[in-house]
Amino acid sequence: MSRFACLWVECFVAAAVERSEPALRAAPLAVVAPAPSVTRVVDANPAAREYGVRAGVTETEARARCPTLVSRPFVREHVAAARHALLEAALGVSPRVEDGGAGLVYVDAAGLTWLHGDPAAVGRRLVSQARGVGFPGCRVALAGSRTAARVAAVRAAEPVMVVPPGAERAALAGAPLAALDLAPDLVATLEGWGVRTLGELAALPRDGLAVRLGPAGLRAHDLALGHDRDPFCAWTPPPFWDEAQGLEWEIDSLGALAVVLDAVLGRLCARLVAASLAADALDVRLELASGGHHARAVALAVPMCEVKPMLALLTLDLEAHPPAAAVTRVTVSAHPVRARAGQGGLWQPPAPRLRDLVAVLARLAALVGPDNVGSPRLDDSHRPDAYALTAFAPPDEPGGAGGERTPRPDPPLSDAHRLVLRRVRPARRVAVATDDERPSRVDGQRVVGCAGPWRASGAWWDVQAWARDEWDVALGDGTLCRLARDLTTDGWSLDGVYD
Amino acid sequence: MEDVAWVRRGEITEIVGRPSSGRTSLFTACLRAVTRRGAIAALVDADQTFDPASATRAGVDLRCLLWVRCGGRRDLALRAADLLVRCPGFALIGLDLGEAPPRLPLTLAFRLKFAVERTETALLIVSRRRVTGSGASLVVETERKAIAWVGPGPVPTRLAAARTSARVLRARRPPAALPPEWWSA
């Protein structure tokens, strides 16, 4: 048996603005858009409607009716993002949802009772999801058809309403004709017959309607009976995730911009969480007062859906690459990926959480430079001090390329207590006096013991050929160091100090 | 960390001494013990003196080591260490301040001390002299005792080993085990 839920948000355009600025929920709000000659109200929230502010009236008239009215400009991206957010919230409950228009989502609820409980529980789950993405005033109705569910949701007094199976016609009977979005001439004809409610329309003889009104009349009759004839068009999420925030005034400090980014990321993360996704990269686009824009792509290194580390990474990136002028608009796009759930081994040593580690690495890179933070990797070369600094990625993926982060077998005991070298970078040139080709004095210091030479060379086939003799030298002041004599220049240098 | 059981988590340990006294070898042994069991370590290197080749020969798993080079800027080194000690999950954080360590304000020393207590991280500071004062739970001074040269003839051709000793300058509790004495080259 078919069951559908309708998720409905009243005054959706105003609700989309309230979603961006939650503080406006308590105030009478009108969303206005400039028309050719005058600014008109596009939508108003329930508080403003109590004063008689309706779509279509001029802003001046609206302010005359409601002196405390707050107005915001109509931003198409706000509405689009809010519409996506509502659809994604519904997707968190059912895999089949249909976009019924702004503020209207149909959910195929067949079989959902196995997952969530009785129909009322399904409705509560939908309400909870919608509230999670910023629609506290949403309503849900469940019925055997989408039309019955929609009409019931619009007329419901409670957040959740359930129309029992088979009771769709009775539930629709008291609704006015306007609830069906019929063509105006058809409505005028029906009203001319004295038909005012859906119950009266449903009571008309079907054959007579077919003869007089044709297919349009039959469709209206089906809808009044609570039957859907249109196919269910399942909605699939688009491959992009955007959230935007227009600003009333220009922002010229990073601290104030972080507050706006926090709100934008909060909405974006709520959408990601509702769809069980995470972001592995963020694109930030800042529109500037100068007319240009400032775009940054921030790789997150690890998929995440938490606001705090994302905000830290964005802020650090914008600190390093600040916009050239004051910001008038913020847009953040996420690259969604399916987050893989994992669990560390029971005896695995503790390690930093990835999102903490990414934030710390970003802060360190901002502090000392990105080229000075990483994990050393030895180059496959005999050249002294041949190494590279690579991105720090501890091998923590079980079975991954890096192998599991488990204890390694111990090396021979002789390796356990090795004398190590403290490198002098760059190698410092020293004056060395020799006696029978062995160092006897280094920068005036007497040599009390030495061993060598250890000859090494490489890249003789290239212009970067090198050849050197290395000596381990103990000086009179107690320093034990490694000297190198460059055979190409015959110069001596201090490679490092054994310590 | 059987070999380095004297280094405790949640505490600050300092290794001080003259050049060639074995400070860095002792510190590298700690890095080896941590990374060999798969834990994560970090090294804040004020003077960029860390030698990856020596560390690899000493058994350090470089994949588990985060190296932060500060290019001689000790203020940056202290700030980097301050960031790292606040991130839970690092088993060991090394702070190599080299031969000219700065004077740490007492407030900063105790800030580090409270941070490592909270994150259960071992903070190991290597420098020429003590820098954290009473903030350190254990201070070990190293001193070189002897050098062993070897070679087939009367003239040595190879540095074989160095013998060092470690003296406890300050300990809130008696250290669990003394550091090793012989370091093979």
XYZ file of C-alpha atoms in Angstrom:
684
model
C 0.000 0.000 0.000
C 1.317 3.442 -0.926
C 2.063 5.875 1.861
C 3.422 9.336 1.350
C 4.599 12.018 3.686
C 4.545 15.686 2.841
C 7.127 17.946 4.467
C 5.922 21.527 4.284
C 7.485 24.811 5.349
C 5.169 27.803 5.514
C 6.396 31.115 4.070
C 9.413 29.385 2.621
C 11.283 32.390 1.242
C 11.091 34.107 4.612
C 12.048 30.837 6.307
C 15.109 30.644 4.055
C 16.206 34.079 5.225
C 15.510 33.162 8.859
C 17.646 30.085 8.358
C 20.556 32.371 7.497
C 19.791 34.792 10.332
C 18.018 32.885 13.114
C 17.685 36.052 15.209
C 15.017 37.282 12.776
C 12.551 34.544 13.750
C 11.117 36.624 16.560
C 10.599 39.736 14.450
C 8.128 40.519 11.667
C 10.151 39.927 8.529
C 9.533 40.760 4.910
C 11.670 39.665 1.998
C 11.661 42.357 -0.632
C 12.810 42.539 -4.210
C 13.147 45.616 -6.415
C 10.465 45.793 -9.100
C 10.763 48.144 -12.124
C 9.291 51.112 -10.296
C 8.976 50.139 -6.674
C 10.266 47.596 -4.164
C 7.696 44.939 -3.395
C 7.365 42.247 -0.762
C 8.144 38.763 -2.056
C 7.296 36.889 1.118
C 6.666 37.578 4.788
C 6.896 35.447 7.875
C 3.826 34.634 10.030
C 4.604 37.458 12.462
C 4.517 39.967 9.620
C 1.383 38.431 8.118
C -0.452 39.125 11.351
C -0.030 42.811 10.483
C -1.394 42.255 7.000
C 1.935 42.184 5.204
C 1.483 39.982 2.145
C 3.450 39.156 -0.988
C 2.947 41.774 -3.648
C 2.435 44.830 -1.469
C 4.996 47.584 -1.734
C 7.632 47.897 0.936
C 6.294 51.337 1.856
C 2.817 49.950 2.422
C 4.223 47.028 4.391
C 6.112 49.406 6.681
C 2.990 51.475 7.122
C 1.095 48.389 8.238
C 3.900 47.131 10.468
C 6.278 49.827 11.771
C 8.597 47.249 13.361
C 8.975 45.329 10.103
C 12.463 44.062 9.290
C 13.204 43.709 5.600
C 15.831 41.687 3.844
C 16.646 41.579 0.143
C 15.641 38.538 -1.837
C 18.713 36.361 -2.491
C 18.113 33.597 -4.962
C 20.977 31.479 -3.583
C 19.444 31.565 -0.104
C 16.242 30.036 -1.376
C 18.040 27.514 -3.566
C 20.292 26.429 -0.693
C 17.333 26.183 1.683
C 15.407 24.102 -0.840
C 18.348 21.742 -1.219
C 18.740 21.564 2.533
C 15.105 20.540 2.981
C 15.387 17.863 0.310
C 18.599 16.521 1.801
C 17.009 16.409 5.223
C 14.202 14.300 3.806
C 16.747 12.058 2.101
C 18.053 11.219 5.531
C 14.734 9.506 6.262
C 13.771 7.942 2.948
C 15.780 7.216 -0.187
C 12.861 8.372 -2.373
C 11.878 12.013 -2.129
C 10.270 14.344 -4.635
C 10.777 18.070 -4.982
C 7.269 19.523 -4.868
C 8.390 23.143 -5.115
C 9.732 25.712 -2.696
C 9.161 24.469 0.830
C 7.391 21.312 -0.268
C 8.921 17.826 -0.245
C 7.098 14.563 -0.806
C 8.569 11.475 0.810
C 7.776 7.924 -0.196
C 7.046 6.449 3.224
C 6.316 2.887 2.135
C 8.248 0.509 4.341
C 9.652 3.216 6.599
C 7.747 1.875 9.595
C 10.279 -0.967 9.700
C 13.022 1.584 10.187
C 11.446 4.294 12.292
C 8.303 2.846 13.885
C 4.681 3.846 13.373
C 3.695 6.584 10.854
C 3.745 9.221 13.577
C 7.361 8.265 14.361
C 8.228 8.653 10.686
C 6.660 12.106 10.772
C 8.547 13.060 13.917
C 11.764 11.874 12.337
C 11.140 14.081 9.307
C 10.365 17.062 11.506
C 13.536 16.446 13.482
C 15.619 16.273 10.303
C 14.092 19.477 8.936
C 14.625 21.293 12.206
C 18.239 20.142 12.150
C 18.831 22.059 8.899
C 17.149 25.227 10.098
C 13.381 24.901 9.638
C 11.822 24.867 13.114
C 8.318 25.677 11.858
C 7.960 22.787 9.423
C 4.934 20.476 9.380
C 4.549 16.884 8.189
C 1.468 14.921 7.207
C 1.266 11.278 6.135
C -1.489 9.966 3.894
C -2.163 7.519 1.099
C -1.531 10.096 -1.638
C 0.718 13.094 -2.069
C -2.203 15.461 -2.559
C -3.935 14.321 0.595
C -0.659 14.576 2.501
C -0.003 18.079 1.199
C -3.464 19.401 1.968
C -3.353 17.807 5.408
C 0.099 19.317 6.108
C -1.053 22.804 5.090
C -4.163 22.573 7.259
C -2.545 20.755 10.202
C -2.386 22.449 13.581
C 0.315 20.114 14.939
C 3.798 19.473 13.532
C 2.864 15.888 12.650
C -0.466 14.681 11.322
C -1.360 11.182 10.161
C -4.324 10.524 7.871
C -5.436 6.917 8.421
C -5.491 4.654 5.333
C -8.759 5.052 3.446
C -9.653 8.317 5.161
C -8.080 10.589 2.548
C -11.400 11.695 1.053
C -12.787 12.617 4.452
C -9.578 14.461 5.347
C -9.797 16.521 2.164
C -13.524 17.182 2.317
C -13.328 20.439 4.245
C -10.450 21.955 2.261
C -11.196 24.805 -0.171
C -10.698 24.413 -3.907
C -7.640 26.652 -3.753
C -5.784 23.866 -1.941
C -5.434 21.969 -5.246
C -3.651 24.554 -7.422
C -6.183 24.103 -10.231
C -6.278 26.267 -13.326
C -8.067 29.588 -12.629
C -10.736 29.098 -15.321
C -11.535 25.645 -13.952
C -11.854 27.053 -10.438
C -14.123 29.823 -11.753
C -16.345 27.248 -13.494
C -16.612 25.096 -10.362
C -17.350 28.107 -8.199
C -20.012 29.092 -10.692
C -21.638 25.714 -9.992
C -21.547 26.461 -6.295
C -18.684 24.087 -5.533
C -16.526 25.569 -2.750
C -14.792 22.611 -1.062
C -13.033 19.461 -2.166
C -15.770 17.395 -0.538
C -18.343 19.030 -2.803
C -16.111 18.466 -5.822
C -15.647 14.800 -4.928
C -19.433 14.363 -4.644
C -20.035 15.454 -8.261
C -20.842 12.673 -10.767
C -17.630 11.639 -12.549
C -19.239 10.987 -15.946
C -20.880 14.410 -15.968
C -17.551 16.075 -15.095
C -15.853 14.213 -17.939
C -18.472 15.366 -20.421
C -18.455 19.001 -19.283
C -14.815 19.647 -18.254
C -12.834 16.939 -20.032
C -9.506 15.557 -18.701
C -8.932 18.599 -16.477
C -12.184 17.928 -14.683
C -11.373 14.246 -14.206
C -7.949 15.117 -12.804
C -9.492 17.605 -10.368
C -12.020 14.957 -9.313
C -9.239 12.410 -8.711
C -7.325 14.888 -6.609
C -10.409 15.706 -4.548
C -10.860 11.984 -3.908
C -7.241 11.773 -2.738
C -5.874 9.897 -5.798
C -2.574 10.837 -7.433
C -2.338 10.299 -11.170
C 1.042 11.950 -11.743
C 4.124 9.738 -11.458
C 6.473 10.116 -8.494
C 9.633 11.880 -9.739
C 12.402 10.928 -7.331
C 14.900 13.706 -6.633
C 18.620 13.014 -6.570
C 20.996 15.400 -4.863
C 23.067 17.587 -7.167
C 26.818 17.102 -7.254
C 27.534 20.417 -5.547
C 26.991 21.723 -2.061
C 26.839 25.442 -1.607
C 25.896 27.782 1.195
C 25.955 31.547 0.890
C 25.537 34.550 3.085
C 24.874 38.060 1.843
C 26.039 40.828 4.160
C 24.238 44.035 5.000
C 27.518 45.824 5.612
C 31.070 45.291 4.467
C 33.408 43.183 6.558
C 37.046 44.197 6.643
C 38.393 42.123 9.524
C 39.102 38.435 9.666
C 37.519 38.099 13.111
C 34.155 39.343 11.862
C 34.461 37.235 8.735
C 35.084 34.153 10.902
C 31.715 34.704 12.585
C 29.985 34.690 9.207
C 31.978 31.673 8.045
C 30.994 29.883 11.241
C 27.306 30.346 10.435
C 27.726 29.337 6.789
C 29.770 26.269 7.689
C 27.226 25.348 10.347
C 24.486 25.170 7.744
C 26.720 23.323 5.290
C 27.789 20.770 7.891
C 24.180 20.205 8.972
C 23.364 19.312 5.376
C 26.355 17.008 5.124
C 25.456 15.261 8.369
C 21.841 14.823 7.237
C 23.087 13.023 4.126
C 25.758 11.031 6.034
C 28.497 12.703 4.008
C 31.705 14.526 4.799
C 33.709 17.148 2.931
C 37.292 16.671 1.838
C 37.742 20.144 0.354
C 36.111 23.537 0.595
C 35.889 26.305 -1.976
C 35.447 29.765 -0.541
C 34.351 32.652 -2.717
C 34.289 36.114 -1.220
C 32.691 38.916 -3.172
C 34.471 42.164 -2.484
C 33.339 45.740 -2.161
C 35.722 46.617 -4.976
C 33.612 44.569 -7.361
C 36.049 41.686 -7.665
C 36.111 38.420 -5.832
C 38.564 36.391 -3.793
C 38.467 32.625 -4.240
C 40.336 30.049 -2.180
C 40.342 26.265 -2.350
C 41.160 24.634 0.968
C 41.957 20.941 1.057
C 40.906 19.427 4.355
C 43.318 16.462 4.158
C 40.808 14.283 5.898
C 37.055 14.102 5.253
C 35.190 15.874 8.019
C 31.812 17.366 8.795
C 32.636 19.318 11.966
C 32.429 23.081 11.910
C 35.278 23.828 14.329
C 38.226 22.291 12.446
C 36.829 23.502 9.121
C 36.587 27.023 10.464
C 40.127 26.840 11.836
C 41.499 25.716 8.486
C 39.564 28.350 6.532
C 40.616 31.092 8.921
C 44.264 30.067 8.729
C 44.135 29.999 4.961
C 42.509 33.422 4.806
C 45.086 34.746 7.258
C 47.799 33.618 4.893
C 45.916 34.847 1.809
C 43.717 37.767 2.885
C 41.194 39.355 0.493
C 42.231 42.604 -1.112
C 39.121 44.546 -0.087
C 36.177 44.424 2.294
C 33.864 41.425 1.899
C 30.221 41.836 0.921
C 29.191 38.246 0.337
C 30.421 34.778 1.355
C 29.871 31.533 -0.514
C 31.282 28.194 0.636
C 31.125 25.034 -1.468
C 31.967 21.597 -0.159
C 33.254 18.601 -2.070
C 31.218 15.814 -0.503
C 32.610 12.329 -0.051
C 31.203 9.282 1.609
C 32.719 9.140 5.080
C 34.107 5.743 5.920
C 33.419 4.612 9.423
C 36.363 2.987 11.108
C 37.516 1.743 14.442
C 41.029 1.618 15.761
C 42.544 -1.596 16.979
C 41.982 -2.489 20.585
C 45.706 -2.527 21.310
C 46.643 0.150 18.840
C 48.690 2.954 20.407
C 46.844 6.231 20.846
C 47.241 8.749 18.054
C 45.945 12.262 17.416
C 42.448 12.386 16.002
C 42.683 13.218 12.340
C 40.682 16.412 12.554
C 42.830 17.619 15.465
C 45.972 16.641 13.610
C 44.925 18.476 10.455
C 44.184 21.627 12.421
C 47.517 21.450 14.256
C 49.420 20.846 11.025
C 47.731 23.847 9.450
C 48.606 26.025 12.430
C 52.204 24.805 12.377
C 52.434 25.466 8.648
C 51.159 28.984 9.228
C 53.718 29.434 12.002
C 56.922 28.086 10.477
C 55.949 27.752 6.812
C 54.507 24.771 4.991
C 57.966 23.662 3.809
C 59.151 23.180 7.376
C 56.505 20.783 8.644
C 56.348 17.139 7.685
C 57.816 13.737 7.962
C 61.443 13.183 6.850
C 62.077 10.631 4.156
C 65.537 9.507 3.165
C 66.396 9.848 -0.493
C 67.817 6.873 -2.326
C 71.248 8.426 -2.561
C 74.654 8.223 -0.926
C 74.933 11.999 -0.966
C 75.324 13.270 2.615
C 72.191 14.649 4.256
C 69.990 13.561 1.369
C 66.429 13.670 2.579
C 63.058 15.181 1.725
C 60.302 16.481 3.927
C 56.996 14.911 2.963
C 53.477 15.537 4.162
C 52.951 13.996 7.564
C 50.678 10.982 7.192
C 51.177 8.400 9.905
C 50.423 4.901 8.646
C 47.124 4.356 10.393
C 45.042 2.636 7.734
C 44.657 -1.057 8.393
C 45.737 -2.868 5.277
C 46.447 0.426 3.489
C 49.474 1.289 1.479
C 51.271 2.491 4.531
C 50.559 -0.642 6.459
C 48.991 -0.926 9.837
C 50.393 1.226 12.621
C 51.536 -1.671 14.701
C 54.783 -2.236 16.546
C 57.704 -3.124 14.333
C 60.071 -5.949 15.193
C 62.987 -4.701 17.194
C 66.258 -4.254 15.309
C 69.427 -5.869 16.611
C 70.476 -4.629 20.024
C 73.504 -2.928 18.501
C 71.151 -0.562 16.670
C 69.303 0.346 19.812
C 71.979 2.634 21.229
C 73.424 4.472 18.297
C 75.506 7.579 18.493
C 73.724 10.145 16.357
C 74.861 13.243 14.577
C 73.619 16.775 15.028
C 73.805 18.278 11.560
C 75.168 21.734 10.927
C 73.005 23.145 8.159
C 74.419 24.472 5.951
C 77.772 22.802 6.548
C 80.125 25.377 8.075
C 83.468 25.953 6.394
C 86.395 25.448 8.783
C 90.113 25.984 8.587
C 91.904 22.692 9.040
C 95.626 22.197 9.472
C 96.894 18.763 8.519
C 99.796 16.684 9.625
C 100.680 13.825 7.306
C 97.303 14.327 5.595
C 95.467 13.912 8.907
C 93.680 16.832 10.604
C 95.760 18.278 13.419
C 93.987 21.554 14.144
C 90.420 22.727 13.377
C 89.827 26.461 13.612
C 92.726 26.629 16.044
C 91.427 23.789 18.229
C 93.827 20.924 18.771
C 92.727 17.545 17.457
C 93.152 14.893 20.137
C 91.888 11.982 18.091
C 90.656 11.272 14.625
C 89.634 8.428 12.370
C 89.388 8.332 8.633
C 89.287 9.048 5.861
C 86.032 7.556 4.614
C 85.798 8.368 0.959
C 82.475 8.812 -0.796
C 81.504 10.098 -4.205
C 78.546 10.158 -6.503
C 76.813 11.667 -9.497
C 80.127 11.553 -11.374
C 78.116 11.168 -14.552
C 76.400 14.481 -13.931
C 77.294 18.135 -13.508
C 76.458 17.798 -9.819
C 79.263 15.342 -9.191
C 80.546 15.205 -5.651
C 83.471 13.531 -3.913
C 84.590 13.880 -0.324
C 86.652 12.423 2.482
C 85.006 12.239 5.878
C 86.861 12.323 9.175
C 85.600 11.728 12.699
C 87.524 14.130 14.895
C 87.731 14.662 18.656
C 88.773 18.209 19.551
C 90.540 19.473 22.599
C 87.394 21.096 24.015
C 85.651 17.706 24.097
C 83.661 18.095 20.891
C 83.378 15.006 18.724
C 82.545 16.041 15.202
C 82.510 14.982 11.599
C 84.624 16.907 9.123
C 84.412 16.618 5.381
C 87.029 17.518 2.807
C 85.576 18.311 -0.578
C 87.871 16.661 -3.109
C 86.699 18.921 -5.903
C 87.460 22.199 -4.111
C 89.876 20.933 -1.444
C 87.873 22.830 1.181
C 87.013 21.564 4.643
C 83.624 21.826 6.279
C 81.967 20.823 9.532
C 79.161 18.367 8.753
C 77.925 17.960 12.257
C 78.629 17.121 15.858
C 78.202 13.677 17.381
C 76.048 14.060 20.409
C 59.388 2.144 26.262
C 61.400 -0.300 28.315
C 64.713 1.399 27.474
C 63.362 4.826 28.264
C 61.030 4.097 31.130
C 62.558 7.077 32.907
C 60.587 9.341 30.555
C 57.035 9.589 31.863
C 53.869 10.636 30.099
C 52.218 13.786 31.301
C 55.499 15.235 32.526
C 58.303 17.437 31.280
C 61.733 15.852 31.111
C 64.874 17.783 30.290
C 68.152 16.442 28.930
C 70.958 18.941 29.304
C 74.653 18.795 28.627
C 77.588 19.990 26.587
C 77.959 19.216 22.875
C 78.997 15.598 22.274
C 77.819 14.574 25.716
C 75.202 12.174 24.349
C 72.061 14.313 24.754
C 70.818 13.764 21.212
C 71.599 10.054 21.243
C 69.592 9.700 24.422
C 66.722 11.641 22.903
C 66.867 9.585 19.707
C 66.641 6.410 21.766
C 63.373 7.755 23.147
C 62.121 8.498 19.638
C 63.049 4.980 18.635
C 61.192 3.423 21.539
C 58.045 5.432 20.773
C 57.925 5.060 17.007
C 58.888 1.372 17.075
C 55.693 0.537 18.911
C 53.636 2.482 16.384
C 52.986 5.608 18.438
C 53.302 9.121 17.047
C 56.094 11.485 18.025
C 56.899 15.066 17.109
C 60.165 16.946 17.102
C 60.354 20.722 17.238
C 63.839 21.477 15.999
C 64.914 25.023 16.720
C 68.220 24.871 14.826
C 67.297 22.232 12.261
C 69.997 19.848 13.489
C 68.050 16.594 13.292
C 69.768 14.049 11.051
C 67.252 11.618 9.515
C 69.987 9.223 8.398
C 71.386 8.867 11.931
C 67.905 8.486 13.330
C 67.055 5.759 10.852
C 70.230 3.877 11.770
C 69.214 4.254 15.415
C 65.906 2.573 14.629
C 63.521 5.517 14.467
C 60.495 4.940 12.237
C 60.454 8.232 10.367
C 56.875 7.698 9.163
C 55.670 8.166 12.720
C 57.707 11.308 13.291
C 56.468 14.845 12.701
C 59.434 17.154 12.234
C 58.956 20.894 12.677
C 61.942 22.990 11.560
C 62.147 26.442 13.015
C 65.197 27.814 11.178
C 66.945 29.131 14.290
C 63.849 30.980 15.577
C 63.492 29.843 19.189
C 60.353 31.878 19.734
C 58.742 29.935 16.905
C 59.979 26.687 18.428
C 58.322 27.498 21.734
C 55.065 28.443 20.043
C 55.145 25.274 17.931
C 55.713 23.165 21.038
C 52.878 24.999 22.757
C 50.581 24.066 19.863
C 51.650 20.436 19.827
C 51.318 19.773 23.536
C 47.673 20.841 23.309
C 46.884 18.185 20.692
C 46.107 14.890 22.419
C 47.501 11.739 20.876
C 51.221 12.417 20.579
C 53.123 9.961 22.713
C 56.278 12.065 22.757
C 57.043 15.642 21.806
C 60.689 16.610 21.579
C 61.817 20.200 21.799
C 65.422 20.649 20.727
C 66.535 24.131 21.742
C 70.182 23.592 20.798
C 73.172 25.353 22.265
C 71.583 28.732 23.040
C 68.284 27.976 24.728
C 66.117 30.969 25.613
C 65.014 31.718 29.126
C 61.502 30.379 29.485
C 59.186 32.586 31.520
C 57.836 30.701 34.497
C 54.313 31.170 33.207
C 55.175 29.491 29.922
C 56.925 26.607 31.699
C 53.868 25.944 33.821
C 51.608 26.391 30.829
C 53.516 23.586 29.106
C 53.473 21.521 32.293
C 49.689 21.748 32.676
C 49.167 21.068 28.972
C 51.190 17.858 29.006
C 49.422 16.745 32.174
C 46.085 17.176 30.443
C 47.058 15.519 27.160
C 49.150 12.741 28.732
C 52.051 13.564 26.452
C 55.715 13.258 27.338
C 57.543 16.505 26.613
C 61.278 16.007 26.276
C 63.452 19.104 26.053
C 67.020 18.861 24.802
C 69.264 21.848 25.366
C 72.562 23.081 26.718
C 71.101 24.059 30.098
C 67.883 23.829 32.095
C 65.091 25.995 30.779
C 61.858 25.078 32.569
C 63.054 25.339 36.164
C 60.636 23.672 38.541
C 58.267 22.877 35.672
C 60.349 19.805 34.772
C 59.680 16.602 36.656
C 63.020 15.110 35.726
C 66.262 16.721 34.597
C 69.127 14.546 33.383
C 72.581 15.871 32.624
C 74.739 13.898 30.253
C 78.518 13.850 30.154
C 80.889 12.077 27.861
C 83.356 9.781 29.576
C 85.340 8.083 26.817
C 85.693 7.530 23.089
C 86.610 4.184 21.530
C 88.565 4.268 18.274
C 89.320 1.149 16.281
C 91.465 0.319 13.304
C 93.622 -2.468 11.959
C 96.860 -0.656 12.629
C 98.249 1.747 15.184
C 96.336 4.603 13.557
C 92.588 4.385 14.145
C 90.382 4.415 11.089
C 86.935 4.275 12.648
C 85.020 5.802 15.519
C 83.600 2.781 17.328
C 81.650 4.098 20.281
C 81.337 6.754 22.912
C 80.638 6.227 26.589
C 78.498 8.717 28.414
C 77.059 9.010 31.848
C 73.764 10.481 32.958
C 73.322 12.318 36.213
C 69.957 13.204 37.657
C 69.852 16.890 38.530
C 66.221 17.023 39.555
C 63.634 14.303 40.007
C 60.220 14.551 41.519
C 60.306 10.765 41.777
C 63.285 8.423 41.414
C 63.661 7.566 37.693
C 62.601 4.045 36.729
C 65.832 3.054 34.980
C 69.079 4.741 34.112
C 69.828 5.595 30.495
C 72.403 3.402 28.707
C 76.074 4.303 28.799
C 77.581 3.049 25.532
C 76.625 4.459 22.168
C 78.012 2.701 19.112
C 78.934 4.846 16.132
